[in-house]
mmCIF file of C-alpha atoms in Angstrom:
data_model
loop_
_atom_site.group_PDB
_atom_site.id
_atom_site.type_symbol
_atom_site.label_atom_id
_atom_site.label_comp_id
_atom_site.label_asym_id
_atom_site.label_seq_id
_atom_site.Cartn_x
_atom_site.Cartn_y
_atom_site.Cartn_z
ATOM 1 C CA UNK V 100 89.276 427.487 113.281
ATOM 2 C CA UNK V 101 91.317 425.301 115.599
ATOM 3 C CA UNK V 102 89.565 425.169 118.984
ATOM 4 C CA UNK V 103 91.915 425.296 121.988
ATOM 5 C CA UNK V 104 91.346 424.702 125.707
ATOM 6 C CA UNK V 105 93.812 425.896 128.351
ATOM 7 C CA UNK V 106 94.016 423.785 131.505
ATOM 8 C CA UNK V 107 95.477 425.664 134.460
ATOM 9 C CA UNK V 108 94.793 429.396 134.742
ATOM 10 C CA UNK V 109 97.234 430.327 137.496
ATOM 11 C CA UNK V 110 100.147 432.753 137.365
ATOM 12 C CA UNK V 111 101.581 431.342 134.119
ATOM 13 C CA UNK V 112 98.438 429.800 132.683
ATOM 14 C CA UNK V 113 96.742 433.177 132.418
ATOM 15 C CA UNK V 114 99.535 434.274 130.039
ATOM 16 C CA UNK V 115 98.813 431.273 127.841
ATOM 17 C CA UNK V 116 95.107 432.148 127.913
ATOM 18 C CA UNK V 117 95.910 435.683 126.784
ATOM 19 C CA UNK V 118 98.104 434.551 123.910
ATOM 20 C CA UNK V 119 95.964 431.685 122.639
ATOM 21 C CA UNK V 120 93.020 434.091 122.605
ATOM 22 C CA UNK V 121 94.825 436.198 120.001
ATOM 23 C CA UNK V 122 96.802 433.785 117.777
ATOM 24 C CA UNK V 123 95.927 433.434 114.100
ATOM 25 C CA UNK V 124 94.232 430.273 112.902
ATOM 26 C CA UNK V 125 92.799 429.285 116.278
ATOM 27 C CA UNK V 126 90.183 430.251 118.827
ATOM 28 C CA UNK V 127 90.248 429.944 122.589
ATOM 29 C CA UNK V 128 87.262 427.703 123.311
ATOM 30 C CA UNK V 129 87.602 426.858 127.001
ATOM 31 C CA UNK V 130 89.606 427.428 130.176
ATOM 32 C CA UNK V 131 89.718 424.829 132.938
ATOM 33 C CA UNK V 132 90.873 425.249 136.522
ATOM 34 C CA UNK V 133 89.711 423.701 139.791
ATOM 35 C CA UNK V 134 90.115 427.048 141.578
ATOM 36 C CA UNK V 135 87.353 429.571 140.918
ATOM 37 C CA UNK V 136 89.677 432.353 142.081
ATOM 38 C CA UNK V 137 91.789 431.654 138.963
ATOM 39 C CA UNK V 138 88.809 431.645 136.629
ATOM 40 C CA UNK V 139 86.954 434.671 138.038
ATOM 41 C CA UNK V 140 89.304 437.381 136.666
ATOM 42 C CA UNK V 141 89.132 435.818 133.190
ATOM 43 C CA UNK V 142 85.370 435.490 132.816
ATOM 44 C CA UNK V 143 84.734 439.146 132.034
ATOM 45 C CA UNK V 144 87.811 439.454 129.817
ATOM 46 C CA UNK V 145 86.831 436.523 127.582
ATOM 47 C CA UNK V 146 83.028 436.492 127.399
ATOM 48 C CA UNK V 147 82.829 433.970 124.545
ATOM 49 C CA UNK V 148 84.946 431.362 126.300
ATOM 50 C CA UNK V 149 83.572 428.452 128.341
ATOM 51 C CA UNK V 150 84.953 428.117 131.880
ATOM 52 C CA UNK V 151 84.898 424.896 133.860
ATOM 53 C CA UNK V 152 86.492 423.204 136.829
ATOM 54 C CA UNK V 153 86.170 419.721 135.351
ATOM 55 C CA UNK V 154 88.977 418.430 133.130
ATOM 56 C CA UNK V 155 86.769 415.559 131.926
ATOM 57 C CA UNK V 156 84.480 418.104 130.252
ATOM 58 C CA UNK V 157 87.387 419.277 128.121
ATOM 59 C CA UNK V 158 88.367 415.763 127.098
ATOM 60 C CA UNK V 159 84.842 414.691 126.100
ATOM 61 C CA UNK V 160 84.167 417.888 124.140
ATOM 62 C CA UNK V 161 84.627 416.870 120.509
ATOM 63 C CA UNK V 162 84.816 420.483 119.387
ATOM 64 C CA UNK V 163 88.103 420.966 121.299
ATOM 65 C CA UNK V 164 91.015 420.116 119.006
ATOM 66 C CA UNK V 165 93.965 420.898 121.274
ATOM 67 C CA UNK V 166 94.676 421.056 124.995
ATOM 68 C CA UNK V 167 97.243 423.355 126.619
ATOM 69 C CA UNK V 168 98.401 422.105 130.034
ATOM 70 C CA UNK V 169 99.789 424.697 132.461
ATOM 71 C CA UNK V 170 99.304 422.913 135.773
ATOM 72 C CA UNK V 171 101.846 421.905 138.426
ATOM 73 C CA UNK V 172 104.664 419.689 137.143
ATOM 74 C CA UNK V 173 103.625 416.498 139.005
ATOM 75 C CA UNK V 174 100.343 416.442 137.056
ATOM 76 C CA UNK V 175 101.831 416.908 133.576
ATOM 77 C CA UNK V 176 102.241 413.244 132.672
ATOM 78 C CA UNK V 177 98.740 412.167 133.683
ATOM 79 C CA UNK V 178 96.906 415.137 132.170
ATOM 80 C CA UNK V 179 98.891 415.066 128.913
ATOM 81 C CA UNK V 180 98.420 411.308 128.553
ATOM 82 C CA UNK V 181 94.672 411.667 129.012
ATOM 83 C CA UNK V 182 94.558 414.473 126.437
ATOM 84 C CA UNK V 183 96.408 412.411 123.835
ATOM 85 C CA UNK V 184 94.239 409.374 124.556
ATOM 86 C CA UNK V 185 91.221 411.597 123.905
ATOM 87 C CA UNK V 186 92.631 412.494 120.494
ATOM 88 C CA UNK V 187 93.676 416.049 121.363
ATOM 89 C CA UNK V 188 96.834 417.759 120.170
ATOM 90 C CA UNK V 189 98.708 418.576 123.360
ATOM 91 C CA UNK V 190 100.921 421.385 124.601
ATOM 92 C CA UNK V 191 102.445 420.768 128.037
ATOM 93 C CA UNK V 192 104.503 423.194 130.057
ATOM 94 C CA UNK V 193 108.026 422.408 131.222
ATOM 95 C CA UNK V 194 109.235 420.177 132.660
ATOM 96 C CA UNK V 195 107.444 417.757 130.348
ATOM 97 C CA UNK V 196 107.450 415.006 133.018
ATOM 98 C CA UNK V 197 109.246 414.226 136.244
ATOM 99 C CA UNK V 198 111.105 411.192 134.902
ATOM 100 C CA UNK V 199 112.650 410.158 131.608
ATOM 101 C CA UNK V 200 110.565 406.972 131.613
ATOM 102 C CA UNK V 201 107.343 409.007 131.728
ATOM 103 C CA UNK V 202 108.642 411.403 129.085
ATOM 104 C CA UNK V 203 109.394 408.558 126.681
ATOM 105 C CA UNK V 204 105.921 407.072 127.226
ATOM 106 C CA UNK V 205 104.296 410.442 126.569
ATOM 107 C CA UNK V 206 106.260 410.969 123.341
ATOM 108 C CA UNK V 207 105.323 407.466 122.216
ATOM 109 C CA UNK V 208 101.655 408.109 123.060
ATOM 110 C CA UNK V 209 101.658 411.195 120.831
ATOM 111 C CA UNK V 210 103.198 409.262 117.972
ATOM 112 C CA UNK V 211 100.712 406.427 118.383
ATOM 113 C CA UNK V 212 97.770 408.845 118.496
ATOM 114 C CA UNK V 213 99.018 410.785 115.478
ATOM 115 C CA UNK V 214 98.778 414.044 117.403
ATOM 116 C CA UNK V 215 101.177 416.923 117.926
ATOM 117 C CA UNK V 216 102.952 417.067 121.277
ATOM 118 C CA UNK V 217 104.711 420.297 122.166
ATOM 119 C CA UNK V 218 106.691 421.141 125.310
ATOM 120 C CA UNK V 219 106.802 424.709 126.614
ATOM 121 C CA UNK V 220 110.507 425.321 126.108
ATOM 122 C CA UNK V 221 109.835 429.013 125.668
ATOM 123 C CA UNK V 222 113.370 430.185 124.933
ATOM 124 C CA UNK V 223 113.562 428.083 121.761
ATOM 125 C CA UNK V 224 111.156 430.657 120.304
ATOM 126 C CA UNK V 225 112.973 433.720 121.598
ATOM 127 C CA UNK V 226 114.404 435.840 118.736
ATOM 128 C CA UNK V 227 117.723 436.154 120.603
ATOM 129 C CA UNK V 228 118.152 432.376 120.863
ATOM 130 C CA UNK V 229 117.190 431.920 117.218
ATOM 131 C CA UNK V 230 119.783 434.542 116.295
ATOM 132 C CA UNK V 231 122.428 432.763 118.383
ATOM 133 C CA UNK V 232 121.571 429.465 116.702
ATOM 134 C CA UNK V 233 122.025 431.060 113.268
ATOM 135 C CA UNK V 234 125.425 432.453 114.312
ATOM 136 C CA UNK V 235 126.557 429.095 115.685
ATOM 137 C CA UNK V 236 125.456 427.216 112.569
ATOM 138 C CA UNK V 237 126.936 429.886 110.287
ATOM 139 C CA UNK V 238 130.308 429.756 112.050
ATOM 140 C CA UNK V 239 130.263 433.408 113.071
ATOM 141 C CA UNK V 240 131.338 432.560 116.625
ATOM 142 C CA UNK V 241 133.883 430.014 115.434
ATOM 143 C CA UNK V 242 134.310 426.777 117.305
ATOM 144 C CA UNK V 243 132.147 426.828 120.438
ATOM 145 C CA UNK V 244 134.209 426.273 123.571
ATOM 146 C CA UNK V 245 131.737 426.634 126.401
ATOM 147 C CA UNK V 246 128.698 428.515 127.694
ATOM 148 C CA UNK V 247 127.186 429.310 131.062
ATOM 149 C CA UNK V 248 123.771 430.421 132.258
ATOM 150 C CA UNK V 249 122.385 432.176 135.326
ATOM 151 C CA UNK V 250 118.690 431.909 136.214
ATOM 152 C CA UNK V 251 118.269 433.490 139.637
ATOM 153 C CA UNK V 252 115.639 435.295 141.679
ATOM 154 C CA UNK V 253 114.234 435.669 145.177
ATOM 155 C CA UNK V 254 111.189 433.371 144.705
ATOM 156 C CA UNK V 255 108.972 431.767 143.510
ATOM 157 C CA UNK V 256 109.754 429.062 146.117
ATOM 158 C CA UNK V 257 108.042 425.794 145.216
ATOM 159 C CA UNK V 258 107.295 422.764 147.350
ATOM 160 C CA UNK V 259 106.681 420.147 144.628
ATOM 161 C CA UNK V 260 109.980 420.563 142.744
ATOM 162 C CA UNK V 261 113.427 421.993 143.435
ATOM 163 C CA UNK V 262 115.171 424.931 141.749
ATOM 164 C CA UNK V 263 116.883 422.543 139.312
ATOM 165 C CA UNK V 264 113.650 421.049 137.956
ATOM 166 C CA UNK V 265 111.797 424.356 138.104
ATOM 167 C CA UNK V 266 114.338 426.658 136.449
ATOM 168 C CA UNK V 267 116.934 424.615 134.566
ATOM 169 C CA UNK V 268 114.663 423.230 131.772
ATOM 170 C CA UNK V 269 114.858 426.616 130.039
ATOM 171 C CA UNK V 270 118.659 426.607 129.998
ATOM 172 C CA UNK V 271 119.057 422.915 129.198
ATOM 173 C CA UNK V 272 116.760 423.230 126.190
ATOM 174 C CA UNK V 273 118.811 426.156 124.852
ATOM 175 C CA UNK V 274 122.159 424.451 125.486
ATOM 176 C CA UNK V 275 121.005 421.318 123.650
ATOM 177 C CA UNK V 276 119.650 423.494 120.835
ATOM 178 C CA UNK V 277 122.781 425.623 120.397
ATOM 179 C CA UNK V 278 125.228 422.749 120.819
ATOM 180 C CA UNK V 279 123.182 420.412 118.636
ATOM 181 C CA UNK V 280 123.883 417.530 121.011
ATOM 182 C CA UNK V 281 123.115 416.039 124.393
ATOM 183 C CA UNK V 282 125.747 416.237 127.136
ATOM 184 C CA UNK V 283 127.396 412.934 127.960
ATOM 185 C CA UNK V 284 127.555 413.553 131.715
ATOM 186 C CA UNK V 285 126.194 415.952 134.313
ATOM 187 C CA UNK V 286 127.770 416.942 137.623
ATOM 188 C CA UNK V 287 125.532 418.933 139.970
ATOM 189 C CA UNK V 288 125.550 420.120 143.556
ATOM 190 C CA UNK V 289 122.765 421.807 145.474
ATOM 191 C CA UNK V 290 121.653 422.703 148.971
ATOM 192 C CA UNK V 291 118.324 422.822 150.815
ATOM 193 C CA UNK V 292 118.065 425.917 153.013
ATOM 194 C CA UNK V 293 114.351 426.712 153.169
ATOM 195 C CA UNK V 294 112.721 423.279 152.930
ATOM 196 C CA UNK V 295 114.069 419.863 153.789
ATOM 197 C CA UNK V 296 114.830 417.771 150.713
ATOM 198 C CA UNK V 297 114.139 420.558 148.182
ATOM 199 C CA UNK V 298 117.225 422.278 146.762
ATOM 200 C CA UNK V 299 116.977 426.085 146.626
ATOM 201 C CA UNK V 300 120.232 426.513 144.709
ATOM 202 C CA UNK V 301 121.962 424.230 142.219
ATOM 203 C CA UNK V 302 125.259 424.533 140.335
ATOM 204 C CA UNK V 303 125.585 422.070 137.452
ATOM 205 C CA UNK V 304 128.203 421.337 134.797
ATOM 206 C CA UNK V 305 127.316 419.586 131.545
ATOM 207 C CA UNK V 306 130.149 417.711 129.822
ATOM 208 C CA UNK V 307 130.003 417.024 126.081
ATOM 209 C CA UNK V 308 131.916 414.265 124.287
ATOM 210 C CA UNK V 309 133.832 416.750 122.100
ATOM 211 C CA UNK V 310 135.170 418.722 125.069
ATOM 212 C CA UNK V 311 132.582 421.501 125.162
ATOM 213 C CA UNK V 312 131.275 422.551 128.577
ATOM 214 C CA UNK V 313 128.107 424.224 129.795
ATOM 215 C CA UNK V 314 127.440 425.415 133.331
ATOM 216 C CA UNK V 315 124.037 426.214 134.831
ATOM 217 C CA UNK V 316 123.400 428.193 138.018
ATOM 218 C CA UNK V 317 119.792 428.135 139.249
ATOM 219 C CA UNK V 318 118.407 429.602 142.462
ATOM 220 C CA UNK V 319 115.205 431.042 143.899
ATOM 221 C CA UNK V 320 117.147 432.247 146.950
ATOM 222 C CA UNK V 321 119.267 435.036 145.482
ATOM 223 C CA UNK V 322 119.245 438.861 145.762
ATOM 224 C CA UNK V 323 119.612 439.262 141.992
ATOM 225 C CA UNK V 324 117.027 438.588 139.324
ATOM 226 C CA UNK V 325 119.083 437.273 136.429
ATOM 227 C CA UNK V 326 118.213 435.588 133.150
ATOM 228 C CA UNK V 327 121.572 435.599 131.387
ATOM 229 C CA UNK V 328 123.519 433.344 129.030
ATOM 230 C CA UNK V 329 127.095 433.677 127.790
ATOM 231 C CA UNK V 330 128.549 431.639 124.941
ATOM 232 C CA UNK V 331 132.270 431.650 124.138
ATOM 233 C CA UNK V 332 133.650 430.711 120.734
ATOM 234 C CA UNK V 333 137.051 430.736 119.103
ATOM 235 C CA UNK V 334 136.198 433.786 116.954
ATOM 236 C CA UNK V 335 133.565 435.718 118.911
ATOM 237 C CA UNK V 336 131.623 435.658 122.159
ATOM 238 C CA UNK V 337 127.999 436.532 122.847
ATOM 239 C CA UNK V 338 125.695 437.285 125.751
ATOM 240 C CA UNK V 339 121.915 437.105 125.954
ATOM 241 C CA UNK V 340 120.402 438.975 128.899
ATOM 242 C CA UNK V 341 116.627 438.608 128.953
ATOM 243 C CA UNK V 342 116.310 441.146 131.767
ATOM 244 C CA UNK V 343 117.456 443.927 129.445
ATOM 245 C CA UNK V 344 114.433 445.802 128.062
ATOM 246 C CA UNK V 345 115.853 446.326 124.562
ATOM 247 C CA UNK V 346 119.571 445.503 124.175
ATOM 248 C CA UNK V 347 119.172 441.824 124.966
ATOM 249 C CA UNK V 348 122.079 440.447 122.923
ATOM 250 C CA UNK V 349 125.683 441.638 122.697
ATOM 251 C CA UNK V 350 128.235 440.176 120.276
ATOM 252 C CA UNK V 351 131.899 440.624 121.266
ATOM 253 C CA UNK V 352 134.542 440.463 118.556
ATOM 254 C CA UNK V 353 137.056 439.206 121.078
ATOM 255 C CA UNK V 354 139.190 436.109 121.288
ATOM 256 C CA UNK V 355 142.472 434.468 122.176
ATOM 257 C CA UNK V 356 144.690 432.526 119.752
ATOM 258 C CA UNK V 357 147.659 430.332 120.737
ATOM 259 C CA UNK V 358 150.863 431.287 118.918
ATOM 260 C CA UNK V 359 152.745 428.062 118.184
ATOM 261 C CA UNK V 360 155.889 429.881 117.031
ATOM 262 C CA UNK V 361 156.297 432.225 119.981
ATOM 263 C CA UNK V 362 159.754 433.160 121.185
ATOM 264 C CA UNK V 363 158.840 434.587 124.601
ATOM 265 C CA UNK V 364 156.224 433.917 127.249
ATOM 266 C CA UNK V 365 154.305 437.101 126.440
ATOM 267 C CA UNK V 366 153.852 435.989 122.832
ATOM 268 C CA UNK V 367 152.338 432.557 123.650
ATOM 269 C CA UNK V 368 148.755 433.793 123.438
ATOM 270 C CA UNK V 369 147.503 436.528 121.103
ATOM 271 C CA UNK V 370 144.511 438.417 122.481
ATOM 272 C CA UNK V 371 142.075 440.185 120.180
ATOM 273 C CA UNK V 372 139.978 443.091 121.476
ATOM 274 C CA UNK V 373 137.494 444.038 118.775
ATOM 275 C CA UNK V 374 134.185 445.848 118.509
ATOM 276 C CA UNK V 375 130.936 445.110 120.326
ATOM 277 C CA UNK V 376 127.818 444.691 118.210
ATOM 278 C CA UNK V 377 124.261 444.948 119.567
ATOM 279 C CA UNK V 378 121.938 443.456 116.938
ATOM 280 C CA UNK V 379 118.350 444.579 116.501
ATOM 281 C CA UNK V 380 115.943 441.772 117.374
ATOM 282 C CA UNK V 381 112.280 441.075 116.765
ATOM 283 C CA UNK V 382 110.375 442.519 119.738
ATOM 284 C CA UNK V 383 107.379 440.178 119.464
ATOM 285 C CA UNK V 384 106.605 438.487 122.785
ATOM 286 C CA UNK V 385 108.334 435.072 122.717
ATOM 287 C CA UNK V 386 105.289 433.390 124.283
ATOM 288 C CA UNK V 387 103.130 434.662 121.436
ATOM 289 C CA UNK V 388 105.620 433.233 118.930
ATOM 290 C CA UNK V 389 105.573 429.913 120.782
ATOM 291 C CA UNK V 390 101.766 429.733 120.855
ATOM 292 C CA UNK V 391 101.565 430.625 117.170
ATOM 293 C CA UNK V 392 104.103 427.899 116.374
ATOM 294 C CA UNK V 393 101.904 425.321 118.112
ATOM 295 C CA UNK V 394 98.843 426.389 116.124
ATOM 296 C CA UNK V 395 100.749 426.523 112.835
ATOM 297 C CA UNK V 396 102.279 423.092 113.384
ATOM 298 C CA UNK V 397 98.790 421.617 113.712
ATOM 299 C CA UNK V 398 97.142 423.554 110.906
ATOM 300 C CA UNK V 399 100.042 422.923 108.503
ATOM 301 C CA UNK V 400 100.958 419.456 109.808
ATOM 302 C CA UNK V 401 104.503 420.749 110.315
ATOM 303 C CA UNK V 402 107.253 419.673 112.691
ATOM 304 C CA UNK V 403 107.246 421.085 116.228
ATOM 305 C CA UNK V 404 110.532 422.618 117.331
ATOM 306 C CA UNK V 405 110.107 421.646 120.996
ATOM 307 C CA UNK V 406 108.409 418.319 120.358
ATOM 308 C CA UNK V 407 108.191 415.211 122.517
ATOM 309 C CA UNK V 408 111.714 414.127 121.595
ATOM 310 C CA UNK V 409 113.074 417.487 122.681
ATOM 311 C CA UNK V 410 111.154 417.138 125.929
ATOM 312 C CA UNK V 411 112.658 413.693 126.502
ATOM 313 C CA UNK V 412 116.192 415.012 125.979
ATOM 314 C CA UNK V 413 115.710 417.805 128.523
ATOM 315 C CA UNK V 414 114.235 415.443 131.123
ATOM 316 C CA UNK V 415 117.156 413.032 130.643
ATOM 317 C CA UNK V 416 119.577 415.835 131.547
ATOM 318 C CA UNK V 417 117.412 416.909 134.488
ATOM 319 C CA UNK V 418 117.288 413.352 135.763
ATOM 320 C CA UNK V 419 121.060 412.913 135.479
ATOM 321 C CA UNK V 420 121.574 416.189 137.326
ATOM 322 C CA UNK V 421 119.244 415.092 140.110
ATOM 323 C CA UNK V 422 121.126 411.812 140.502
ATOM 324 C CA UNK V 423 124.365 413.778 140.720
ATOM 325 C CA UNK V 424 122.933 416.060 143.414
ATOM 326 C CA UNK V 425 122.006 413.013 145.466
ATOM 327 C CA UNK V 426 125.492 411.588 144.871
ATOM 328 C CA UNK V 427 127.206 414.711 146.166
ATOM 329 C CA UNK V 428 128.225 415.994 142.749
ATOM 330 C CA UNK V 429 129.569 412.781 141.253
ATOM 331 C CA UNK V 430 129.141 412.949 137.437
ATOM 332 C CA UNK V 431 126.227 410.915 136.108
ATOM 333 C CA UNK V 432 125.757 409.604 132.588
ATOM 334 C CA UNK V 433 122.902 411.082 130.566
#
C-alpha cells in the first residue's frame, strides 16, 4: 500500500486527510501540522495514523511514499522542493508557487527526481468540467467564442495573498483546459478595500491568439456566494454552477448566425432558441476523484492531469494578471 502523509491539517487540509484516508491503493500514514489545535480533532478519528508537528520527521521517514502539502501558499515552493529532494511523490495545493520562476524549478525538480508532482487544481477532476471538455472536443458546442467565470463570497479574507491568487487558479486551470491553450495576454484590475496592498476584488480578461476571450471575476468581499462558469459557442452554450446541489450543468441549444444574404436589417442575424438540457453527472465528491487520481498515477506510473507543467501554466497567467493589476489594467504578455 502506498503510504501518504498530509502536511497542513487546517480548514482545507482536513478534507484531504479525510479523502486520503479512504482512497483505494493507499493508506494515510501521517498528518503533520505545527498547530496542535489542528491535530487534536483528528487524533480520535484516525487512531492508526501518526501525528507530528515536525515536517522533518515526515521527510526522513522512509516508509512515507508521498507527501500532500496543504499549507499556506507562501510555503508551497519550499515544502514541495524538500519533499521531492527527499524522494517523495508530491501533491501541492494551488497556487503551486508564488512566481513562475519557482514553479518552473519545482517542475524540473520533480522530473529530475523521477517523482510525480501534482497540483491541486480541483475542478479538473469535477465531472461537470470533464463533461464540458468532452463537449468542446466533440464539437457539440461548435466553435468556442468566449467564457466567463464568477468566484465570489464574503470571506475568507487572507493576508498573505490577494483574491486573484487565492481564487483565480481554479478558473484559470479550467479555462486553459477547455480552451486547450494559454492566453496570450491578460488585462486585470483590482482594488484594496480591507487591507492595504491586498486586492479584495479583481476583474480580469484573458485574450487568446485566435480571438477567444475569457473573463474572470474574483472577490471575497461580495454579498453573493457564486461558483459559476458560462461558455458560449457557435452552436450551443453551457453553464456550470457548482453551488447548485444537483442540477450543476445546463446546456442551452441557443445561438446566433449571421445571414450574409439578408435583405433587411431584421434579417441580418438569425437567432435560435432551442431546448435546455440538464445532463446527469457523477455525484462522487470531486476531491475524492482528485485524490484517487494522485494515488493511481503513482501506482500505475500514469500521467497526472494537473501535473507540474499545468501548474506552471496557471502561475504564468496569475503572474501576468498581477503585473497588469500593478500597471492599472494594461495588458501583459503571458
